[in-house]
Amino acid sequence: MGAQLRLLRRRISSVKSTAKITRAQELIASSRIVKAQQRMQAALPYEREITRAVTGVVSNAASVDHPLTVAKENPTKAGVLIVTSDSGFCGGFNANALREAEALRGLLESRGLTVIPFVTGRKGVTWHSFRGRDMGGQWVGFSRSPAYADAKEIAQTLIDSFKDENGIDEIHIVSTEFVSMLTQNVVVKRVLPLEVEETEATEATAIPPYFEFEPTAADVLESLLPRYVESRIFTALLQSAASEEAARRRAMKSATDNANELMRVLTQEMNQARQAEITQEISEIVGGANALADAAAGKE
């Protein structure tokens, strides 16, 4: 019985230590979510304006033939940028992104394309390395706090491969979009070749009916398109960073609640074992006393 009590005490101590760790992780994630959301919101106006500018150039200079806006004939390769995290403890955040990337891979392969993954985050890199899959590029170390320089490096690698005759013919991004503290959705977007979506214009987003280009529309587009790709990737990284912290907070809160519930059950079990041990000791004492009394009565 004493061995069982010692075992229960050790388990309670271990679960209590785990609960402290998960609670600390929950508080850290909660403090980082606010900053991640602020950075995400600050980047949205830039992405919106550069998208508006690129749309305006393409719409007003339809004759411009740029490698990043023209779909290649008979495409054979597709590059997929998969955004994952560097660390774990974030529930199904990485699993959901990788599952969606696999679904996209199957769709592209059904079109006869060879898929080349470009991966950010140690979890995604490890997942592909374990399965022996070659990657066109890998970047780690900034999933929680991405900088624009990171997005620029990734964009340059993808654009160089897209411009190469033997490189990729399409570029897709698989990332997690932050909706709210409780909801994060995995989204798939095609970045290149550029697709200009026709939307109903508002006063804030309306494109002027005429542009004057200096020096030429092609030169303006040559400068804008790399910035456009960089902004799309940077926004995806920021959205993913905020989603990662929200997913980690939710996962750590769940782990803390489970640990507290387990401690309650183990404590109850330990108390029952202690009561049983005390009852047994009392029974042994009473039994011994009765035996002594019977012995004394027999001598008389």
Tab-separated table of C-alpha atoms in Angstrom:
chain	number	residue	atom	x	y	z
A	1	MET	CA	0.000	0.000	0.000
A	2	GLY	CA	2.851	2.380	0.845
A	3	ALA	CA	4.423	1.726	-2.559
A	4	GLN	CA	1.166	2.681	-4.256
A	5	LEU	CA	1.028	5.979	-2.354
A	6	ARG	CA	4.609	6.803	-3.329
A	7	LEU	CA	3.823	6.048	-6.972
A	8	LEU	CA	0.734	8.285	-6.904
A	9	ARG	CA	2.682	11.130	-5.270
A	10	ARG	CA	5.360	10.906	-7.973
A	11	ARG	CA	2.711	10.954	-10.715
A	12	ILE	CA	0.977	13.972	-9.174
A	13	SER	CA	4.305	15.804	-8.897
A	14	SER	CA	5.119	14.999	-12.543
A	15	VAL	CA	1.698	16.143	-13.800
A	16	LYS	CA	1.958	19.321	-11.714
A	17	SER	CA	5.315	20.145	-13.336
A	18	THR	CA	3.824	19.529	-16.780
A	19	ALA	CA	0.889	21.810	-15.952
A	20	LYS	CA	3.296	24.599	-14.962
A	21	ILE	CA	5.120	24.271	-18.297
A	22	THR	CA	1.953	24.250	-20.399
A	23	ARG	CA	0.533	27.179	-18.422
A	24	ALA	CA	3.730	29.162	-19.035
A	25	GLN	CA	3.576	28.327	-22.757
A	26	GLU	CA	-0.054	29.466	-22.827
A	27	LEU	CA	0.815	32.817	-21.227
A	28	ILE	CA	3.777	33.362	-23.572
A	29	ALA	CA	1.622	32.625	-26.627
A	30	SER	CA	-1.097	34.966	-25.334
A	31	SER	CA	1.403	37.810	-24.983
A	32	ARG	CA	2.815	37.245	-28.471
A	33	ILE	CA	-0.522	37.053	-30.267
A	34	VAL	CA	-1.182	40.772	-29.808
A	35	LYS	CA	2.131	41.780	-31.365
A	36	ALA	CA	1.694	39.266	-34.200
A	37	GLN	CA	-1.775	40.652	-34.953
A	38	GLN	CA	-0.473	44.221	-34.960
A	39	ARG	CA	2.277	43.340	-37.448
A	40	MET	CA	-0.233	41.491	-39.616
A	41	GLN	CA	-2.649	44.417	-39.655
A	42	ALA	CA	0.173	46.890	-40.374
A	43	ALA	CA	1.242	44.924	-43.478
A	44	LEU	CA	-2.231	44.641	-45.022
A	45	PRO	CA	-2.439	48.234	-46.408
A	46	TYR	CA	0.891	47.780	-48.220
A	47	GLU	CA	-0.243	44.523	-49.812
A	48	ARG	CA	-3.586	46.092	-50.778
A	49	GLU	CA	-1.983	49.125	-52.422
A	50	ILE	CA	0.703	47.235	-54.313
A	51	THR	CA	-1.939	44.778	-55.549
A	52	ARG	CA	-4.003	47.756	-56.692
A	53	ALA	CA	-0.987	49.260	-58.468
A	54	VAL	CA	-0.092	46.006	-60.255
A	55	THR	CA	-3.726	45.525	-61.264
A	56	GLY	CA	-3.811	49.071	-62.605
A	57	VAL	CA	-0.684	48.578	-64.715
A	58	VAL	CA	-1.870	45.259	-66.153
A	59	SER	CA	-5.373	46.608	-66.827
A	60	ASN	CA	-4.134	49.750	-68.555
A	61	ALA	CA	-1.298	48.140	-70.476
A	62	ALA	CA	-2.739	44.912	-71.798
A	63	SER	CA	-0.096	44.731	-74.489
A	64	VAL	CA	2.707	44.323	-71.940
A	65	ASP	CA	4.169	40.831	-72.165
A	66	HIS	CA	6.003	40.045	-68.926
A	67	PRO	CA	7.342	36.587	-67.949
A	68	LEU	CA	5.573	36.764	-64.571
A	69	THR	CA	2.150	37.473	-66.085
A	70	VAL	CA	2.090	34.973	-68.934
A	71	ALA	CA	1.276	31.317	-68.331
A	72	LYS	CA	3.858	29.001	-69.890
A	73	GLU	CA	2.818	26.641	-72.620
A	74	ASN	CA	2.708	22.997	-71.550
A	75	PRO	CA	3.780	23.535	-67.902
A	76	THR	CA	5.667	20.627	-66.362
A	77	LYS	CA	6.685	21.790	-62.875
A	78	ALA	CA	4.884	23.563	-60.044
A	79	GLY	CA	6.483	25.088	-56.981
A	80	VAL	CA	4.541	25.000	-53.704
A	81	LEU	CA	5.625	27.232	-50.826
A	82	ILE	CA	4.521	25.500	-47.599
A	83	VAL	CA	4.523	27.685	-44.475
A	84	THR	CA	4.941	25.763	-41.186
A	85	SER	CA	6.331	26.524	-37.728
A	86	ASP	CA	9.792	26.103	-36.244
A	87	SER	CA	8.556	24.700	-32.931
A	88	GLY	CA	5.761	22.430	-31.778
A	89	PHE	CA	3.172	22.598	-28.980
A	90	CYS	CA	0.674	24.159	-31.409
A	91	GLY	CA	-1.874	21.391	-31.849
A	92	GLY	CA	-2.802	20.543	-35.426
A	93	PHE	CA	-1.344	23.736	-36.902
A	94	ASN	CA	1.408	22.035	-38.926
A	95	ALA	CA	-0.564	18.862	-39.625
A	96	ASN	CA	-3.383	20.853	-41.212
A	97	ALA	CA	-1.002	22.835	-43.453
A	98	LEU	CA	0.873	19.708	-44.554
A	99	ARG	CA	-2.394	17.856	-45.187
A	100	GLU	CA	-3.610	20.669	-47.443
A	101	ALA	CA	-0.234	20.726	-49.202
A	102	GLU	CA	-0.578	17.000	-49.893
A	103	ALA	CA	-4.061	17.558	-51.323
A	104	LEU	CA	-2.682	20.292	-53.592
A	105	ARG	CA	0.179	18.001	-54.586
A	106	GLY	CA	-2.300	15.338	-55.674
A	107	LEU	CA	-4.313	17.889	-57.667
A	108	LEU	CA	-1.241	19.228	-59.464
A	109	GLU	CA	0.107	15.755	-60.191
A	110	SER	CA	-3.263	14.828	-61.684
A	111	ARG	CA	-2.607	17.631	-64.201
A	112	GLY	CA	0.718	16.013	-65.078
A	113	LEU	CA	2.880	18.481	-63.129
A	114	THR	CA	5.936	17.628	-61.061
A	115	VAL	CA	5.615	19.279	-57.644
A	116	ILE	CA	8.674	20.891	-56.058
A	117	PRO	CA	8.129	21.946	-52.416
A	118	PHE	CA	9.672	25.100	-50.973
A	119	VAL	CA	9.341	24.895	-47.197
A	120	THR	CA	9.568	27.353	-44.325
A	121	GLY	CA	9.691	26.159	-40.706
A	122	ARG	CA	11.611	23.289	-39.119
A	123	LYS	CA	8.498	21.134	-38.760
A	124	GLY	CA	7.823	21.200	-42.484
A	125	VAL	CA	11.492	20.691	-43.379
A	126	THR	CA	11.735	17.707	-41.014
A	127	TRP	CA	8.524	16.230	-42.414
A	128	HIS	CA	9.829	16.346	-45.990
A	129	SER	CA	13.342	15.191	-45.057
A	130	PHE	CA	11.970	12.179	-43.177
A	131	ARG	CA	10.087	11.116	-46.322
A	132	GLY	CA	13.119	11.646	-48.533
A	133	ARG	CA	11.547	14.404	-50.614
A	134	ASP	CA	13.816	16.897	-52.313
A	135	MET	CA	13.040	20.551	-51.639
A	136	GLY	CA	13.655	23.480	-53.953
A	137	GLY	CA	14.398	25.662	-50.916
A	138	GLN	CA	14.105	25.616	-47.150
A	139	TRP	CA	14.094	28.429	-44.596
A	140	VAL	CA	13.967	28.116	-40.806
A	141	GLY	CA	14.319	30.229	-37.694
A	142	PHE	CA	11.756	33.001	-38.175
A	143	SER	CA	8.274	31.434	-38.082
A	144	ARG	CA	7.259	33.339	-34.926
A	145	SER	CA	8.628	36.702	-36.027
A	146	PRO	CA	9.219	36.903	-39.800
A	147	ALA	CA	10.983	39.913	-41.278
A	148	TYR	CA	10.484	41.418	-44.715
A	149	ALA	CA	14.042	40.363	-45.590
A	150	ASP	CA	12.989	36.737	-45.101
A	151	ALA	CA	10.064	37.159	-47.489
A	152	LYS	CA	12.345	38.899	-50.002
A	153	GLU	CA	14.824	36.026	-49.940
A	154	ILE	CA	12.075	33.458	-50.449
A	155	ALA	CA	10.486	35.500	-53.238
A	156	GLN	CA	13.809	35.903	-55.046
A	157	THR	CA	14.403	32.145	-54.985
A	158	LEU	CA	10.927	31.434	-56.362
A	159	ILE	CA	11.100	34.150	-59.044
A	160	ASP	CA	14.545	33.016	-60.210
A	161	SER	CA	13.253	29.462	-60.552
A	162	PHE	CA	10.141	30.714	-62.362
A	163	LYS	CA	12.203	32.682	-64.866
A	164	ASP	CA	14.554	29.746	-65.483
A	165	GLU	CA	13.666	27.764	-68.602
A	166	ASN	CA	14.125	24.498	-66.678
A	167	GLY	CA	12.557	25.833	-63.500
A	168	ILE	CA	9.038	25.863	-62.156
A	169	ASP	CA	6.077	27.015	-64.240
A	170	GLU	CA	3.641	27.845	-61.423
A	171	ILE	CA	3.962	29.082	-57.844
A	172	HIS	CA	1.429	28.284	-55.127
A	173	ILE	CA	1.403	29.169	-51.426
A	174	VAL	CA	-0.052	26.953	-48.693
A	175	SER	CA	-0.317	28.876	-45.430
A	176	THR	CA	-2.607	29.403	-42.451
A	177	GLU	CA	-4.810	32.474	-42.430
A	178	PHE	CA	-5.677	34.125	-39.110
A	179	VAL	CA	-9.431	34.680	-38.742
A	180	SER	CA	-9.826	34.952	-34.975
A	181	MET	CA	-8.355	33.616	-31.747
A	182	LEU	CA	-10.430	30.464	-32.182
A	183	THR	CA	-10.393	30.087	-35.970
A	184	GLN	CA	-7.425	29.703	-38.312
A	185	ASN	CA	-7.934	28.382	-41.840
A	186	VAL	CA	-5.411	26.822	-44.204
A	187	VAL	CA	-5.571	28.595	-47.575
A	188	VAL	CA	-4.054	27.826	-50.974
A	189	LYS	CA	-3.238	30.697	-53.341
A	190	ARG	CA	-1.634	30.806	-56.759
A	191	VAL	CA	0.875	33.640	-56.966
A	192	LEU	CA	2.427	33.155	-60.407
A	193	PRO	CA	1.542	33.394	-63.234
A	194	LEU	CA	-0.221	36.519	-62.095
A	195	GLU	CA	-3.991	36.317	-62.036
A	196	VAL	CA	-5.857	39.619	-62.057
A	197	GLU	CA	-9.212	39.110	-60.412
A	198	GLU	CA	-12.092	41.191	-61.648
A	199	THR	CA	-13.854	42.672	-58.599
A	200	GLU	CA	-16.457	45.360	-58.154
A	201	ALA	CA	-14.533	48.567	-57.569
A	202	THR	CA	-15.246	50.861	-54.621
A	203	GLU	CA	-14.267	54.477	-54.158
A	204	ALA	CA	-11.240	53.418	-52.131
A	205	THR	CA	-10.009	50.753	-54.556
A	206	ALA	CA	-11.103	52.156	-57.904
A	207	ILE	CA	-8.352	52.225	-60.532
A	208	PRO	CA	-7.892	55.444	-62.493
A	209	PRO	CA	-9.069	55.017	-66.096
A	210	TYR	CA	-5.727	56.108	-67.492
A	211	PHE	CA	-2.081	55.847	-66.522
A	212	GLU	CA	0.976	57.599	-67.914
A	213	PHE	CA	4.019	55.361	-67.548
A	214	GLU	CA	7.551	56.648	-67.129
A	215	PRO	CA	9.642	55.323	-68.747
A	216	THR	CA	7.402	52.478	-70.015
A	217	ALA	CA	4.666	50.216	-68.697
A	218	ALA	CA	6.987	47.208	-69.034
A	219	ASP	CA	9.646	48.881	-66.852
A	220	VAL	CA	7.061	49.806	-64.222
A	221	LEU	CA	5.755	46.256	-64.185
A	222	GLU	CA	9.302	44.893	-63.948
A	223	SER	CA	9.782	46.888	-60.732
A	224	LEU	CA	6.357	46.241	-59.238
A	225	LEU	CA	5.922	42.499	-59.761
A	226	PRO	CA	8.820	41.344	-57.528
A	227	ARG	CA	7.533	43.657	-54.786
A	228	TYR	CA	4.067	42.206	-55.300
A	229	VAL	CA	5.312	38.636	-54.846
A	230	GLU	CA	7.332	39.670	-51.789
A	231	SER	CA	4.288	41.326	-50.202
A	232	ARG	CA	2.109	38.257	-50.791
A	233	ILE	CA	4.713	36.006	-49.180
A	234	PHE	CA	5.342	38.421	-46.305
A	235	THR	CA	1.606	38.636	-45.572
A	236	ALA	CA	1.375	34.832	-45.623
A	237	LEU	CA	4.260	34.599	-43.137
A	238	LEU	CA	2.683	37.169	-40.805
A	239	GLN	CA	-0.723	35.491	-40.998
A	240	SER	CA	0.914	32.165	-40.245
A	241	ALA	CA	2.835	33.617	-37.269
A	242	ALA	CA	-0.360	34.961	-35.695
A	243	SER	CA	-2.156	31.667	-36.398
A	244	GLU	CA	0.705	29.691	-34.870
A	245	GLU	CA	0.536	31.628	-31.595
A	246	ALA	CA	-3.263	31.325	-31.460
A	247	ALA	CA	-3.059	27.571	-32.110
A	248	ARG	CA	-0.329	27.200	-29.473
A	249	ARG	CA	-2.340	29.124	-26.900
A	250	ARG	CA	-5.395	26.958	-27.534
A	251	ALA	CA	-3.371	23.728	-27.419
A	252	MET	CA	-1.546	24.705	-24.227
A	253	LYS	CA	-4.776	25.737	-22.511
A	254	SER	CA	-6.269	22.371	-23.372
A	255	ALA	CA	-3.144	20.608	-22.071
A	256	THR	CA	-3.235	22.606	-18.830
A	257	ASP	CA	-6.917	21.816	-18.288
A	258	ASN	CA	-6.258	18.111	-18.914
A	259	ALA	CA	-3.330	18.140	-16.478
A	260	ASN	CA	-5.438	19.796	-13.784
A	261	GLU	CA	-8.187	17.229	-14.301
A	262	LEU	CA	-5.661	14.388	-14.098
A	263	MET	CA	-4.243	15.841	-10.870
A	264	ARG	CA	-7.747	15.941	-9.407
A	265	VAL	CA	-8.339	12.276	-10.270
A	266	LEU	CA	-4.921	11.179	-8.958
A	267	THR	CA	-5.378	13.165	-5.745
A	268	GLN	CA	-8.742	11.531	-5.177
A	269	GLU	CA	-7.200	8.112	-5.827
A	270	MET	CA	-4.325	8.887	-3.439
A	271	ASN	CA	-6.741	9.962	-0.695
A	272	GLN	CA	-8.706	6.763	-1.113
A	273	ALA	CA	-5.497	4.721	-0.922
A	274	ARG	CA	-4.431	6.630	2.202
A	275	GLN	CA	-7.797	6.039	3.833
A	276	ALA	CA	-7.582	2.341	2.988
A	277	GLU	CA	-4.089	2.200	4.480
A	278	ILE	CA	-5.232	3.948	7.681
A	279	THR	CA	-8.248	1.646	7.933
A	280	GLN	CA	-5.988	-1.381	7.535
A	281	GLU	CA	-3.591	-0.138	10.218
A	282	ILE	CA	-6.479	0.508	12.635
A	283	SER	CA	-7.828	-2.973	11.918
A	284	GLU	CA	-4.413	-4.473	12.624
A	285	ILE	CA	-4.109	-2.524	15.900
A	286	VAL	CA	-7.600	-3.504	17.034
A	287	GLY	CA	-6.975	-7.114	16.015
A	288	GLY	CA	-3.714	-7.156	17.972
A	289	ALA	CA	-5.358	-5.639	21.025
A	290	ASN	CA	-8.133	-8.212	20.905
A	291	ALA	CA	-5.602	-10.997	20.592
A	292	LEU	CA	-3.720	-9.747	23.665
A	293	ALA	CA	-6.970	-9.450	25.591
A	294	ASP	CA	-7.947	-12.987	24.652
A	295	ALA	CA	-4.538	-14.260	25.685
A	296	ALA	CA	-4.764	-12.519	29.040
A	297	ALA	CA	-8.233	-13.934	29.633
A	298	GLY	CA	-7.014	-17.456	28.826
A	299	LYS	CA	-4.240	-17.241	31.481
A	300	GLU	CA	-6.762	-16.290	34.105
